[in-house]
Amino acid sequence: MDHTEKYDIEKIRADFPVLEQKVYNNKPLIYLDNGATTQKPLRVIRVVNRYHSELNSSIHRGVHFLSDQATNAYEKARETVRNFINAEKKEEIIFTSGTTGSINMLAFSFGEQFLEEGDEIIISEMEHHANIVPWQMLCERKKTKLKVIPFDDNGVLDLEVYENRITDKTKLISVTHISNTLGTVNPVREMIRIAHKNGIPVMIDAAQSIQHTEIDVQELDCDFLVFSGHKVYGPTGIGVFYGKEKWLELLPPYQGGGDMVDIVTFEKTTYNELPFKFEAGTTNYIGAIGMAAALEYISEIGMKKIAAYESDLLEYALQKLDHSGGITIYGLAPEKASILSFLIDGIHMLDAGMIFDKMGVAVRIGSHCAQPVMQHFNIDGTLRASVSFYNTKQEIDYLCKAIQQVKTMFT
Ligand code: PMP
């Protein structure tokens, strides 16, 4: 559908077949679990289907028609990603299995090349486990140290502490752009500036920002940036690792196998050029093509329009939740994305979640793979409603109705 005109929510929703679902006793599905994964527009579904049914063939290897078509589409997808995040070069875009795959790749590769015993890596207290555990594993391997930037009770990072944490042993800073639990939009531009002043590279976890805000890696000046296809309306099992060419040239490959090599003998192997050096084996080429279709789709709607619409929904939701009373919201940073973590006072999240589910409201319950955030607030977990550009104010109203229902039943 053509989305070049005004923001037409009905038209947008019609692009997402899953949103038409009815659950349980014919209840409309209210999908508010977009932080976990996003739904797929028809454009993506059709592209993935078409490549499986008409054009499937291993890329970069065949000399036949199908292989040629698939290779071209895969490389075109790389260009689409480059353009979407405004990377300088196509060679700086590496396809991976997702954010987790990308971070593990950096932790291994950067760790092997640049870290020595006693070196330090800085992350923040609000990271997803995917941006904690690979660094801890690296610390065990290399006897390096992980340092943490704390956040205050509104979910705002303490930049003064951040600056103080940096020493001449600090080799890398890896922070999330938007917290998947608190919704905080971190001042990454400023954090990168501070890091670079000290000669330290920065990785940005954009798993929760790529779908909500315009990203320009050259303007941000980040050294690395990672995200997952499935959180930006694309397929699962595909993701992106962006790195400045100067770094990618220096980093050793993460995995060995087909396609990432130049010449292989039993004595020695030389590696392929960028970006293939980091893409060992048969990649998820149909996933990459599907993800590119998703990026084209949201680009046509316009990231600015999406951000403005979501910000309006967030404002509305915050007001409604406030009016509901008896609700504690975790994460009230002034710069906040449409992710709402909350608890209904005196009611266990599992009880609330069960009623929500029976009413057709899909939210996430638990620690959201960010246990240190829960430890900060001394809680087991939260309910999390994460709102996308296809959600509506009526759906927020329905969420509030579900909250009232829970209160009625449990108090
Ligand atoms: N980082 C953040 C901020 C996330 O929200 C997520 C997914 N919840 C991840 C990393 C991991 O993403 P994936 O599971 O797609 O690899």
mmCIF file of C-alpha atoms in Angstrom, residues 62-361:
data_model
loop_
_atom_site.group_PDB
_atom_site.id
_atom_site.type_symbol
_atom_site.label_atom_id
_atom_site.label_comp_id
_atom_site.label_asym_id
_atom_site.label_seq_id
_atom_site.Cartn_x
_atom_site.Cartn_y
_atom_site.Cartn_z
ATOM 1 C CA GLY A 62 26.248 -20.546 -7.994
ATOM 2 C CA VAL A 63 26.623 -19.345 -11.557
ATOM 3 C CA HIS A 64 23.022 -20.060 -12.437
ATOM 4 C CA PHE A 65 20.006 -17.822 -12.747
ATOM 5 C CA LEU A 66 18.491 -18.422 -9.312
ATOM 6 C CA SER A 67 21.751 -17.996 -7.465
ATOM 7 C CA ASP A 68 22.370 -14.795 -9.346
ATOM 8 C CA GLN A 69 18.941 -13.427 -8.445
ATOM 9 C CA ALA A 70 19.292 -14.356 -4.764
ATOM 10 C CA THR A 71 22.827 -12.917 -4.583
ATOM 11 C CA ASN A 72 21.700 -9.652 -6.142
ATOM 12 C CA ALA A 73 18.763 -9.364 -3.762
ATOM 13 C CA TYR A 74 20.992 -10.119 -0.771
ATOM 14 C CA GLU A 75 23.529 -7.490 -1.768
ATOM 15 C CA LYS A 76 20.705 -5.046 -2.496
ATOM 16 C CA ALA A 77 19.441 -5.736 1.039
ATOM 17 C CA ARG A 78 22.874 -4.765 2.345
ATOM 18 C CA GLU A 79 22.607 -1.491 0.458
ATOM 19 C CA THR A 80 19.113 -0.917 1.908
ATOM 20 C CA VAL A 81 20.500 -1.370 5.440
ATOM 21 C CA ARG A 82 23.432 0.919 4.658
ATOM 22 C CA ASN A 83 21.068 3.568 3.452
ATOM 23 C CA PHE A 84 18.681 3.114 6.405
ATOM 24 C CA ILE A 85 21.366 3.810 8.998
ATOM 25 C CA ASN A 86 23.386 6.057 6.682
ATOM 26 C CA ALA A 87 26.593 4.037 6.930
ATOM 27 C CA GLU A 88 29.340 5.339 4.709
ATOM 28 C CA LYS A 89 30.011 2.029 2.960
ATOM 29 C CA LYS A 90 28.149 -1.154 2.142
ATOM 30 C CA GLU A 91 31.180 -3.139 3.349
ATOM 31 C CA GLU A 92 30.459 -1.867 6.869
ATOM 32 C CA ILE A 93 27.198 -3.827 7.034
ATOM 33 C CA ILE A 94 27.549 -7.414 8.227
ATOM 34 C CA PHE A 95 24.542 -9.704 8.372
ATOM 35 C CA THR A 96 24.332 -11.753 11.562
ATOM 36 C CA SER A 97 21.685 -13.820 13.331
ATOM 37 C CA GLY A 98 20.525 -10.844 15.419
ATOM 38 C CA THR A 99 21.576 -8.439 18.140
ATOM 39 C CA THR A 100 22.802 -11.262 20.358
ATOM 40 C CA GLY A 101 24.845 -12.740 17.522
ATOM 41 C CA SER A 102 26.303 -9.327 16.709
ATOM 42 C CA ILE A 103 27.362 -8.559 20.287
ATOM 43 C CA ASN A 104 28.926 -11.983 20.751
ATOM 44 C CA MET A 105 30.805 -11.423 17.529
ATOM 45 C CA LEU A 106 32.206 -8.111 18.732
ATOM 46 C CA ALA A 107 33.020 -9.460 22.193
ATOM 47 C CA PHE A 108 35.005 -12.320 20.705
ATOM 48 C CA SER A 109 36.640 -10.470 17.864
ATOM 49 C CA PHE A 110 37.462 -7.233 19.678
ATOM 50 C CA GLY A 111 38.469 -9.172 22.769
ATOM 51 C CA GLU A 112 40.889 -11.397 20.869
ATOM 52 C CA GLN A 113 42.508 -8.485 19.103
ATOM 53 C CA PHE A 114 42.625 -5.684 21.612
ATOM 54 C CA LEU A 115 42.149 -6.818 25.202
ATOM 55 C CA GLU A 116 44.727 -7.797 27.736
ATOM 56 C CA GLU A 117 44.536 -8.758 31.383
ATOM 57 C CA GLY A 118 43.439 -5.793 33.489
ATOM 58 C CA ASP A 119 41.704 -3.927 30.655
ATOM 59 C CA GLU A 120 38.214 -2.570 31.221
ATOM 60 C CA ILE A 121 34.905 -2.512 29.355
ATOM 61 C CA ILE A 122 32.080 -0.199 30.358
ATOM 62 C CA ILE A 123 28.395 -1.052 30.036
ATOM 63 C CA SER A 124 25.345 0.351 31.828
ATOM 64 C CA GLU A 125 23.076 -0.921 34.576
ATOM 65 C CA MET A 126 20.119 -1.018 32.160
ATOM 66 C CA GLU A 127 21.566 -3.414 29.594
ATOM 67 C CA HIS A 128 19.756 -6.435 28.199
ATOM 68 C CA HIS A 129 21.527 -9.683 29.144
ATOM 69 C CA ALA A 130 22.766 -9.815 25.544
ATOM 70 C CA ASN A 131 24.908 -6.774 26.300
ATOM 71 C CA ILE A 132 26.137 -8.097 29.653
ATOM 72 C CA VAL A 133 26.874 -11.799 29.411
ATOM 73 C CA PRO A 134 29.116 -11.824 26.295
ATOM 74 C CA TRP A 135 31.317 -9.227 28.035
ATOM 75 C CA GLN A 136 31.388 -11.257 31.238
ATOM 76 C CA MET A 137 32.410 -14.321 29.244
ATOM 77 C CA LEU A 138 35.140 -12.245 27.653
ATOM 78 C CA CYS A 139 36.235 -11.006 31.086
ATOM 79 C CA GLU A 140 36.599 -14.605 32.236
ATOM 80 C CA ARG A 141 38.612 -15.542 29.158
ATOM 81 C CA LYS A 142 40.865 -12.522 29.171
ATOM 82 C CA LYS A 143 40.846 -11.533 32.854
ATOM 83 C CA THR A 144 39.441 -8.136 32.028
ATOM 84 C CA LYS A 145 37.036 -6.063 34.109
ATOM 85 C CA LEU A 146 33.454 -4.987 33.537
ATOM 86 C CA LYS A 147 32.438 -1.573 34.865
ATOM 87 C CA VAL A 148 28.861 -0.385 35.101
ATOM 88 C CA ILE A 149 27.255 3.062 34.702
ATOM 89 C CA PRO A 150 24.361 3.317 37.189
ATOM 90 C CA PHE A 151 20.927 4.859 36.537
ATOM 91 C CA ASP A 152 18.752 6.839 38.951
ATOM 92 C CA ASP A 153 15.229 5.856 40.002
ATOM 93 C CA ASN A 154 13.716 7.534 36.954
ATOM 94 C CA GLY A 155 15.948 5.405 34.753
ATOM 95 C CA VAL A 156 18.420 8.120 33.742
ATOM 96 C CA LEU A 157 22.094 7.234 33.379
ATOM 97 C CA ASP A 158 24.552 9.180 35.518
ATOM 98 C CA LEU A 159 26.905 10.756 32.990
ATOM 99 C CA GLU A 160 29.201 12.109 35.674
ATOM 100 C CA VAL A 161 29.801 8.620 37.016
ATOM 101 C CA TYR A 162 30.208 7.447 33.423
ATOM 102 C CA GLU A 163 32.995 9.902 32.830
ATOM 103 C CA ASN A 164 34.629 8.963 36.120
ATOM 104 C CA ARG A 165 34.494 5.267 35.262
ATOM 105 C CA ILE A 166 36.726 5.858 32.215
ATOM 106 C CA THR A 167 40.410 5.162 32.857
ATOM 107 C CA ASP A 168 43.424 4.532 30.675
ATOM 108 C CA LYS A 169 42.534 0.826 30.955
ATOM 109 C CA THR A 170 39.119 1.336 29.324
ATOM 110 C CA LYS A 171 39.132 -0.287 25.891
ATOM 111 C CA LEU A 172 35.466 -0.319 24.860
ATOM 112 C CA ILE A 173 32.102 1.136 25.844
ATOM 113 C CA SER A 174 28.959 -0.794 24.999
ATOM 114 C CA VAL A 175 25.590 0.761 25.799
ATOM 115 C CA THR A 176 21.993 0.459 24.798
ATOM 116 C CA HIS A 177 20.430 3.316 22.858
ATOM 117 C CA ILE A 178 16.962 2.661 24.326
ATOM 118 C CA SER A 179 16.364 0.493 27.383
ATOM 119 C CA ASN A 180 14.069 -2.450 26.640
ATOM 120 C CA THR A 181 12.691 -2.248 30.183
ATOM 121 C CA LEU A 182 12.660 1.406 31.183
ATOM 122 C CA GLY A 183 12.192 2.938 27.757
ATOM 123 C CA THR A 184 14.961 5.455 28.516
ATOM 124 C CA VAL A 185 16.516 7.030 25.438
ATOM 125 C CA ASN A 186 20.147 7.357 26.419
ATOM 126 C CA PRO A 187 22.194 10.394 25.348
ATOM 127 C CA VAL A 188 24.393 8.211 23.172
ATOM 128 C CA ARG A 189 25.671 11.066 21.015
ATOM 129 C CA GLU A 190 27.101 12.731 24.124
ATOM 130 C CA MET A 191 28.377 9.428 25.515
ATOM 131 C CA ILE A 192 30.193 8.707 22.259
ATOM 132 C CA ARG A 193 31.718 12.189 22.297
ATOM 133 C CA ILE A 194 33.053 11.625 25.813
ATOM 134 C CA ALA A 195 34.406 8.183 24.875
ATOM 135 C CA HIS A 196 36.125 9.475 21.746
ATOM 136 C CA LYS A 197 37.681 12.335 23.716
ATOM 137 C CA ASN A 198 39.407 9.517 25.585
ATOM 138 C CA GLY A 199 40.188 7.549 22.422
ATOM 139 C CA ILE A 200 37.733 4.733 23.224
ATOM 140 C CA PRO A 201 35.404 3.095 20.676
ATOM 141 C CA VAL A 202 31.682 2.689 21.395
ATOM 142 C CA MET A 203 29.167 0.016 20.503
ATOM 143 C CA ILE A 204 25.497 0.979 20.451
ATOM 144 C CA ASP A 205 22.842 -1.664 21.045
ATOM 145 C CA ALA A 206 20.076 -0.387 18.785
ATOM 146 C CA ALA A 207 17.755 -3.393 19.279
ATOM 147 C CA GLN A 208 15.108 -1.099 20.781
ATOM 148 C CA SER A 209 15.828 2.092 18.872
ATOM 149 C CA ILE A 210 16.043 1.043 15.238
ATOM 150 C CA GLN A 211 12.221 0.711 15.087
ATOM 151 C CA HIS A 212 11.424 3.907 16.999
ATOM 152 C CA THR A 213 13.815 6.587 15.841
ATOM 153 C CA GLU A 214 15.925 7.709 12.914
ATOM 154 C CA ILE A 215 19.490 6.443 13.189
ATOM 155 C CA ASP A 216 22.417 7.960 11.357
ATOM 156 C CA VAL A 217 25.619 6.145 12.289
ATOM 157 C CA GLN A 218 27.809 8.826 10.728
ATOM 158 C CA GLU A 219 26.088 11.575 12.649
ATOM 159 C CA LEU A 220 26.205 9.521 15.875
ATOM 160 C CA ASP A 221 29.803 8.658 15.099
ATOM 161 C CA CYS A 222 29.432 5.271 16.837
ATOM 162 C CA ASP A 223 32.099 2.706 16.033
ATOM 163 C CA PHE A 224 29.721 -0.249 16.098
ATOM 164 C CA LEU A 225 25.936 -0.548 16.079
ATOM 165 C CA VAL A 226 23.823 -3.683 16.242
ATOM 166 C CA PHE A 227 20.154 -4.616 15.855
ATOM 167 C CA SER A 228 17.764 -7.488 15.096
ATOM 168 C CA GLY A 229 15.484 -7.880 12.072
ATOM 169 C CA HIS A 230 12.557 -9.251 14.055
ATOM 170 C CA LYS A 231 12.287 -6.123 16.204
ATOM 171 C CA VAL A 232 12.030 -3.882 13.180
ATOM 172 C CA TYR A 233 9.139 -5.684 11.435
ATOM 173 C CA GLY A 234 11.431 -8.126 9.610
ATOM 174 C CA PRO A 235 11.964 -11.878 9.978
ATOM 175 C CA THR A 236 13.642 -13.628 12.901
ATOM 176 C CA GLY A 237 17.137 -15.078 12.727
ATOM 177 C CA ILE A 238 18.611 -12.073 10.941
ATOM 178 C CA GLY A 239 20.350 -9.020 12.307
ATOM 179 C CA VAL A 240 22.946 -6.400 11.584
ATOM 180 C CA PHE A 241 26.409 -5.648 12.819
ATOM 181 C CA TYR A 242 27.602 -2.254 11.656
ATOM 182 C CA GLY A 243 31.236 -1.331 12.170
ATOM 183 C CA LYS A 244 33.397 1.489 10.877
ATOM 184 C CA GLU A 245 35.584 0.103 8.124
ATOM 185 C CA LYS A 246 38.782 1.051 9.964
ATOM 186 C CA TRP A 247 37.744 -1.241 12.853
ATOM 187 C CA LEU A 248 36.465 -4.069 10.693
ATOM 188 C CA GLU A 249 39.783 -4.176 8.856
ATOM 189 C CA LEU A 250 41.575 -4.632 12.182
ATOM 190 C CA LEU A 251 39.257 -7.192 13.743
ATOM 191 C CA PRO A 252 39.800 -10.924 13.203
ATOM 192 C CA PRO A 253 36.877 -13.027 11.943
ATOM 193 C CA TYR A 254 34.566 -14.497 14.580
ATOM 194 C CA GLN A 255 33.676 -17.760 12.857
ATOM 195 C CA GLY A 256 35.504 -19.762 10.221
ATOM 196 C CA GLY A 257 33.909 -21.571 7.311
ATOM 197 C CA GLY A 258 32.767 -21.154 3.739
ATOM 198 C CA ASP A 259 32.534 -17.740 2.067
ATOM 199 C CA MET A 260 34.690 -15.928 4.636
ATOM 200 C CA VAL A 261 37.898 -17.223 3.066
ATOM 201 C CA ASP A 262 40.118 -16.304 0.165
ATOM 202 C CA ILE A 263 42.646 -19.142 -0.163
ATOM 203 C CA VAL A 264 42.526 -22.255 2.006
ATOM 204 C CA THR A 265 45.420 -24.677 2.314
ATOM 205 C CA PHE A 266 46.221 -26.968 5.198
ATOM 206 C CA GLU A 267 49.156 -24.740 6.026
ATOM 207 C CA LYS A 268 47.383 -21.399 5.986
ATOM 208 C CA THR A 269 44.093 -19.695 5.182
ATOM 209 C CA THR A 270 43.663 -16.133 4.028
ATOM 210 C CA TYR A 271 40.403 -14.319 4.575
ATOM 211 C CA ASN A 272 37.902 -12.799 2.221
ATOM 212 C CA GLU A 273 37.463 -9.037 1.992
ATOM 213 C CA LEU A 274 34.810 -7.075 3.904
ATOM 214 C CA PRO A 275 32.023 -7.702 4.610
ATOM 215 C CA PHE A 276 32.342 -11.417 3.784
ATOM 216 C CA LYS A 277 35.185 -11.945 6.253
ATOM 217 C CA PHE A 278 32.520 -11.884 8.971
ATOM 218 C CA GLU A 279 29.838 -13.906 7.181
ATOM 219 C CA ALA A 280 30.932 -17.532 7.491
ATOM 220 C CA GLY A 281 28.703 -20.249 6.074
ATOM 221 C CA THR A 282 25.370 -19.980 4.336
ATOM 222 C CA THR A 283 23.856 -16.828 5.722
ATOM 223 C CA ASN A 284 20.173 -16.170 6.269
ATOM 224 C CA TYR A 285 19.883 -14.488 2.890
ATOM 225 C CA ILE A 286 16.098 -14.678 2.733
ATOM 226 C CA GLY A 287 15.974 -13.148 6.202
ATOM 227 C CA ALA A 288 18.195 -10.307 5.007
ATOM 228 C CA ILE A 289 15.978 -9.726 1.980
ATOM 229 C CA GLY A 290 12.893 -9.777 4.229
ATOM 230 C CA MET A 291 14.477 -7.361 6.689
ATOM 231 C CA ALA A 292 15.311 -4.979 3.852
ATOM 232 C CA ALA A 293 11.654 -5.094 2.758
ATOM 233 C CA ALA A 294 10.682 -4.142 6.327
ATOM 234 C CA LEU A 295 13.125 -1.222 6.371
ATOM 235 C CA GLU A 296 11.807 -0.006 3.023
ATOM 236 C CA TYR A 297 8.260 -0.301 4.336
ATOM 237 C CA ILE A 298 8.839 1.833 7.434
ATOM 238 C CA SER A 299 10.967 4.278 5.453
ATOM 239 C CA GLU A 300 8.012 4.858 3.154
ATOM 240 C CA ILE A 301 5.792 5.647 6.114
ATOM 241 C CA GLY A 302 8.622 7.804 7.462
ATOM 242 C CA MET A 303 10.599 7.351 10.678
ATOM 243 C CA LYS A 304 9.760 10.897 11.769
ATOM 244 C CA LYS A 305 6.038 10.214 11.401
ATOM 245 C CA ILE A 306 6.408 6.906 13.231
ATOM 246 C CA ALA A 307 8.334 8.545 16.087
ATOM 247 C CA ALA A 308 5.778 11.364 16.409
ATOM 248 C CA TYR A 309 2.834 8.952 16.415
ATOM 249 C CA GLU A 310 4.453 6.670 19.005
ATOM 250 C CA SER A 311 5.397 9.601 21.189
ATOM 251 C CA ASP A 312 1.768 10.754 21.143
ATOM 252 C CA LEU A 313 0.631 7.235 22.133
ATOM 253 C CA LEU A 314 3.184 7.144 24.939
ATOM 254 C CA GLU A 315 1.969 10.475 26.304
ATOM 255 C CA TYR A 316 -1.608 9.217 26.163
ATOM 256 C CA ALA A 317 -0.717 5.917 27.859
ATOM 257 C CA LEU A 318 1.238 7.629 30.639
ATOM 258 C CA GLN A 319 -1.709 9.920 31.378
ATOM 259 C CA LYS A 320 -4.218 7.082 31.329
ATOM 260 C CA LEU A 321 -2.095 4.908 33.605
ATOM 261 C CA ASP A 322 -1.642 7.839 35.953
ATOM 262 C CA HIS A 323 -5.422 8.353 36.089
ATOM 263 C CA SER A 324 -5.976 4.655 36.735
ATOM 264 C CA GLY A 325 -4.225 5.067 40.112
ATOM 265 C CA GLY A 326 -2.494 2.342 42.107
ATOM 266 C CA ILE A 327 0.117 1.779 39.441
ATOM 267 C CA THR A 328 3.890 2.081 39.752
ATOM 268 C CA ILE A 329 5.707 2.844 36.538
ATOM 269 C CA TYR A 330 9.385 1.892 36.269
ATOM 270 C CA GLY A 331 11.235 4.243 33.967
ATOM 271 C CA LEU A 332 10.159 7.865 33.790
ATOM 272 C CA ALA A 333 13.123 9.461 32.066
ATOM 273 C CA PRO A 334 12.344 12.738 30.279
ATOM 274 C CA GLU A 335 13.618 11.145 27.053
ATOM 275 C CA LYS A 336 11.533 8.018 26.819
ATOM 276 C CA ALA A 337 10.364 5.647 24.092
ATOM 277 C CA SER A 338 6.998 3.892 24.013
ATOM 278 C CA ILE A 339 7.947 1.122 26.433
ATOM 279 C CA LEU A 340 6.009 0.995 29.697
ATOM 280 C CA SER A 341 7.084 -1.210 32.581
ATOM 281 C CA PHE A 342 4.682 -1.188 35.486
ATOM 282 C CA LEU A 343 3.175 -3.071 38.400
ATOM 283 C CA ILE A 344 -0.325 -2.838 39.791
ATOM 284 C CA ASP A 345 0.124 -2.121 43.485
ATOM 285 C CA GLY A 346 -0.434 -5.158 45.673
ATOM 286 C CA ILE A 347 -1.075 -7.523 42.749
ATOM 287 C CA HIS A 348 1.428 -10.049 41.472
ATOM 288 C CA MET A 349 2.450 -9.523 37.857
ATOM 289 C CA LEU A 350 1.571 -13.127 36.981
ATOM 290 C CA ASP A 351 -1.996 -12.703 38.234
ATOM 291 C CA ALA A 352 -2.359 -9.506 36.250
ATOM 292 C CA GLY A 353 -0.756 -11.036 33.177
ATOM 293 C CA MET A 354 -3.127 -13.984 33.269
ATOM 294 C CA ILE A 355 -6.197 -11.733 33.264
ATOM 295 C CA PHE A 356 -4.706 -9.519 30.545
ATOM 296 C CA ASP A 357 -4.145 -12.583 28.423
ATOM 297 C CA LYS A 358 -7.717 -13.813 28.865
ATOM 298 C CA MET A 359 -8.875 -10.376 27.727
ATOM 299 C CA GLY A 360 -6.763 -10.622 24.582
ATOM 300 C CA VAL A 361 -4.088 -8.184 25.769
#
